[in-house]
């Protein structure tokens, strides 16, 4: 993956586009000879791997320009020997010279300048230039765009100094490259953007470029030369989110190639820069020659390569460097060997993890290997052949290998490494590798002697208790409201978790609010979407960690006991007692000092600035004086001394110390009265604090305790403990929604976007944080503090209620403004019920006119009038306009049947679209009602839970929407509490009544952009007629993601605003993540236009759209379609109770309670009225702007303006020019959807399958066909299944009507959505997603009969098998990868071994595992049964996550079922293991364990009780 | 907050009225308060709405969900604090307010609404009982002086707010007792005067000075007042009764309702009402013209005075028994209301207009000549529907048309609005600098809850004003 900052070939930042958010994903692979035997064949095979991975890459608007591909091989000495001789110079022996692959400016003079610099530096470093060589290329074999940006590609040959060891030569070449890169970067050379040195080494050489896999061998002609040989070939195929030409961004880099994304890049980069000043190594004469270590403008992969290279060149082995940077999840794994744990724990004090999904292949030319991130979020399969080749790739089947030649088939496991040591001629297993690393030093002893924890520190003599007398005043000064107490703190203390709310948010942005806001409120959390997955911090807790370290960092290139002289914190919340321990800390090098953060509020912004500067000076001084812990404190405010906003004080000091390069010498702790909710802590930590002491929140809990607001009998200690726990859980959620698993990497990663802070504040105090519409400065921030402080310290009579009400969550007159308030709700309600356009106008006026109450960005916009207005009758009719409207995704389950169906009926009547939401749809709704109404939702959503996503569901849709994120809680999963799951909902969702249902945070088949492309392909196969849309949520960078989505062949993209959302969600998420759709939509439009991708997709937007004016603004910013949720609900009777999560909706909408459902009064006519009123308003505005059709209006940003009369004290600093920016592209570049996407379905194998099966489909004749299959055959069986479902509904065909027998390696999604009556047998192996969404079909996979390896020890199917299966059967004679049967809700499966997280979130069905399992089995499993053969006892003792399941002995009926299944498994696959088990049944049986979900048992018991009661009644 | 499922578990309860036969024997309060336990259940019915329409339905923006919850949680002391934070006199509104909050209660969409008014009343009664309502004397005095003219709910609310902000406040009242409409307008069976006195006691102890029998503009020059005080608040109410100018109006036995009600209030207070002007319903055939609250008060009073018969005439048509469709929730519903007085007897006639009075020789009224009329706004008489009603006493309860014709306003030369009320800017200041107006005098005839709201708002504006002047 790439995320690049300001990369050379990418456009400059413009409008809302910023190249730093570019991303990519990819396929990678390598082939190597274990014995190190070089051959030309290896290169040929490597390139073949690349070609077979091509579907994982992408091309842009020019289909023959790839996103980038490359290969890395050993230097083919014999080839170069011959070629150089032709050029007139002789190469010395291998290892005595290095070759540089150099990208140069095309223009001759510029090129010579670059060459000159390089040559000079070679000489300065004491080496000699042997000569230059033009790399022979075939420029006409590549795409137009690629040609246009192609650099001049030369090779330089550099000879070592006499007698120089190869190690030393490599190091010299490294110095030369770093110096040259830095010097060219600093130079005035005009075309320096072309310059790059892909490799400069005596061992390896890199060939890469903006190529398609198939082009590389033709382009770099020497790769085809028989003399070119290598013992290894590392290859990479890129899928980027843009269409910009970027030769340098292709992989491999010098040491690695990478599939994934580093989420913590901003922090990693900043910390690397900060620790540069401490670097030292005897191996370099002057370490400064290597600076900057991290290449400016490099992508995340490039930067990771920079750091790997640094660690390697300064003496660490490659595996050591990789294990340091991408450690296993050591913190939460009790089964890890102690020495290995010590290794990781020690290194955690040296460097924070580089966090994110990653499969990384690495080589130095002597060893080659690969490693996977701690959670195994990227696929990596390998096989070893009898002739000592290792083939590793993102997929199996990339190289045809005869099955009898295969010695072993494996996969890379989470956090594990595969290493081929070609010098020793062996594969080093992970266990051995890690043992060796752990044994390098006495790490455990070093830790014991040098590291400490809070518990080990002496008790302080005294600490601050609650000061009840002044608490009210201090609460006021820090802006506490009654809501903070009642809706935030009390619930957190009571339930030890964050409070939940619903119905999104409709309050003003902080920069538009009339009320003084905490600085925290100007920020929004970023979150993962598409390019990397969010994590489930509860069910996948084992990879998460809140551990962090305080202490000064030492030279990264060294390794001493002192390096772990740190204070280890298990979590970042400090009680008052903890803090006093630290304040008095004097142990080893530790010495703490307290720096007060106050200012004189009368002096305004200038005084605040002075105070910050003073604080920074004191911090510098403290560090000079040897303090290693700085406590920033606002304890002790007074009338004349107000608190500096804690975040501002922190970032001022942090950035100051980073600039001073002393930041790594001290930890910063914030002792503040300000932080109280999760977001506050997330910000402080995300901007670099080591820990936080929220003393006033703790005192407030004391006060609430004293006043009896906490649950009876709860001690104060327990209360504070619960609060800590709630904050910590919340923090984990915030981290995980960004895809970050450790706090250590989150610290300083600045995973936030600011809205409404001006540039000078951001540049000075929040360096690097995106803030795109300018806004307030220090003056306003000062005013906000002063207002609160004055309020606290001005005399107030007793009669005034202590704290302000707040009104952020629940409307209060004195509190924050809400768009949905009593006036607007009742007007909207009345207008639709009385069909009164007039009342609607009054409503719209209240919403649209924000002249008195600012609330939204669009409120500040102005529509330009046309010179000549159109008469209204010349404008497109309302009946056409409403067809562009959709209702949002609200699941049947979250809302009642009545409400859900009313929405559908209304939308169908007017030709608009309703959305099922994520809960499936009752099949009885697929047919029209006798009166002509249609309760079928046109849009069928496919969300992470895949509830009710059957083949029949998918074919009954006009649109299939992949929900990546939702506005109310982007990056999070959901839960439908058991009490909402009644009979009908359970049936529709394929679950069990009363059992809670969990939607995972990510789609487990979308961890990256190429995965999304695969899911789109899957869905398109099932239902080729439906358009595929992808729902994203606005955040900075969403445009880039959308470009990637467009390249993944989505037909439509929905950009949701942060404020939308009708469902339940943690309050932190409702308020603090995502940004307004105005920003997201404008950014998406701009980026798509820049990439010339806009014309291939339709854009939709939603997020508290309320009026016709909202629609018009969205259209002008680029949307073709418009989604509404809250307003339609209000039209049907919703009164914004905001209790959706409690099942007590008093108007029968968000409830399943039969009594409450009766109260639903909404009629389709109400919603239709509303939408026509909106369309009517749209038409009036169109007339005034001179547009006769909606199409003309789309993307016409030039018709928008900012209100010029803003004199609001905050809003006046805003600047919308980036939103209103129009990319300067020629007129032929479309600004709305004009071209249909090409989905590449033509190649689908299923067309042939359907042909073969035609008789079966038409007459029910049974057929059986044998066919070969390859990994490029993806989603086999899905289109056939769609065809069958369309004919037979959910019933399918009689068992085994259609049978296909394949041989070979199947591509991804083999047997996806397979329906009843179809049996696919595969002799060979398969990739990820086998049986995804299985809907009644049968899948049988076994190894080729002639294979010699042991099937039960080899991997046969990939990751995420049977995801979301609802029924059917699967038999796998071999092992599966991670997440086997995740979210299974009905399929039966037998497998002989599984990876981590198997049966996660399972709600129904049966899984049998006849072998080893990975960790975290059955996490979040609430239904169904699993039987696991636990021969070693490891499963029961640690592998199974028992949070929601019990392990039991098998009962009689279990035994019968199990035996029958194993018998069939043997019969269908011929499994030798099944045979042995059956033969030895009595001995083996006791080793089987039954995994029984507690929820399931509870419900079963209830059912038993009920039937018992019922029978008693009968008997009685 | 609250009990999440309370509204599904408990049904609405409101204070019961004493039996009619018993209550018409006396002037004691009609209602029997609810017990503490049933009040907690009533509090539990509150749904703690995300958008509490009651809170905006209430002119005072009472924090209704907050204190409903506090009552449910048995935290009465917190409840009175929350209640007092928006309402100086919940005991008045808790008794006499028609409770627009309940009309806009979200639960009221499809269920009987929360008993907000009963809860409000209970909170304040409990607080008085527990001794929680004590004088809150300001810690600092600003030295500013404010004159409040009129001691009705608006004047009193303003006085308390201004006094607590540290200003010295003097309240001028033309009558012999403090309280305005609360004292002499509302019958004792709705608002016992002890309730008023106990609040006045608090106000006095907080340092507010009261000057009854001081008719500004008559007994006292407004100019003197303006010199002596930094600000003046006019809160004299809308006392000018609307008249019925039809033939026979000059006959004896035709009185304005307020004259009748005031006399009874004086009697209840132990005053002697001279026989010369005495208006008594005892043994008479009484006709009340006007179907509003004042009419109802006359009705109850007439019964208690043992009238022979009572008719109440209303020109509007009879409203529907349920909420009329054109006043949908959360608006104040047009619907038939049965006040306690209506239960006590009498006949209500709708769509009835009085054409003229005719009388006996000696000048006393004898009968009304009425006709049925069509709907508003034209009220077309329906042909041949004329009829006669015998009457000994006619009470005109047709509402009020602005402030009483008072020399004060002329002396000030103050601007009036189109409806005849005192005009102010958005900050409650009249056309005369430093002179403010609030309550019915500014707003026109309205509810007690509005009067309190106006008083508070005006006090806030006066406070701001006093900061700006030197």
Coordinates of C-alpha atoms in Angstrom, one line a residue, chain A residues 563 814 843 1070:
Chain A
X563 CA 17.2 1.2 26.4
X814 CA -31.0 27.4 26.8
X843 CA -40.5 24.4 7.8
X1070 CA -22.2 10.3 17.0

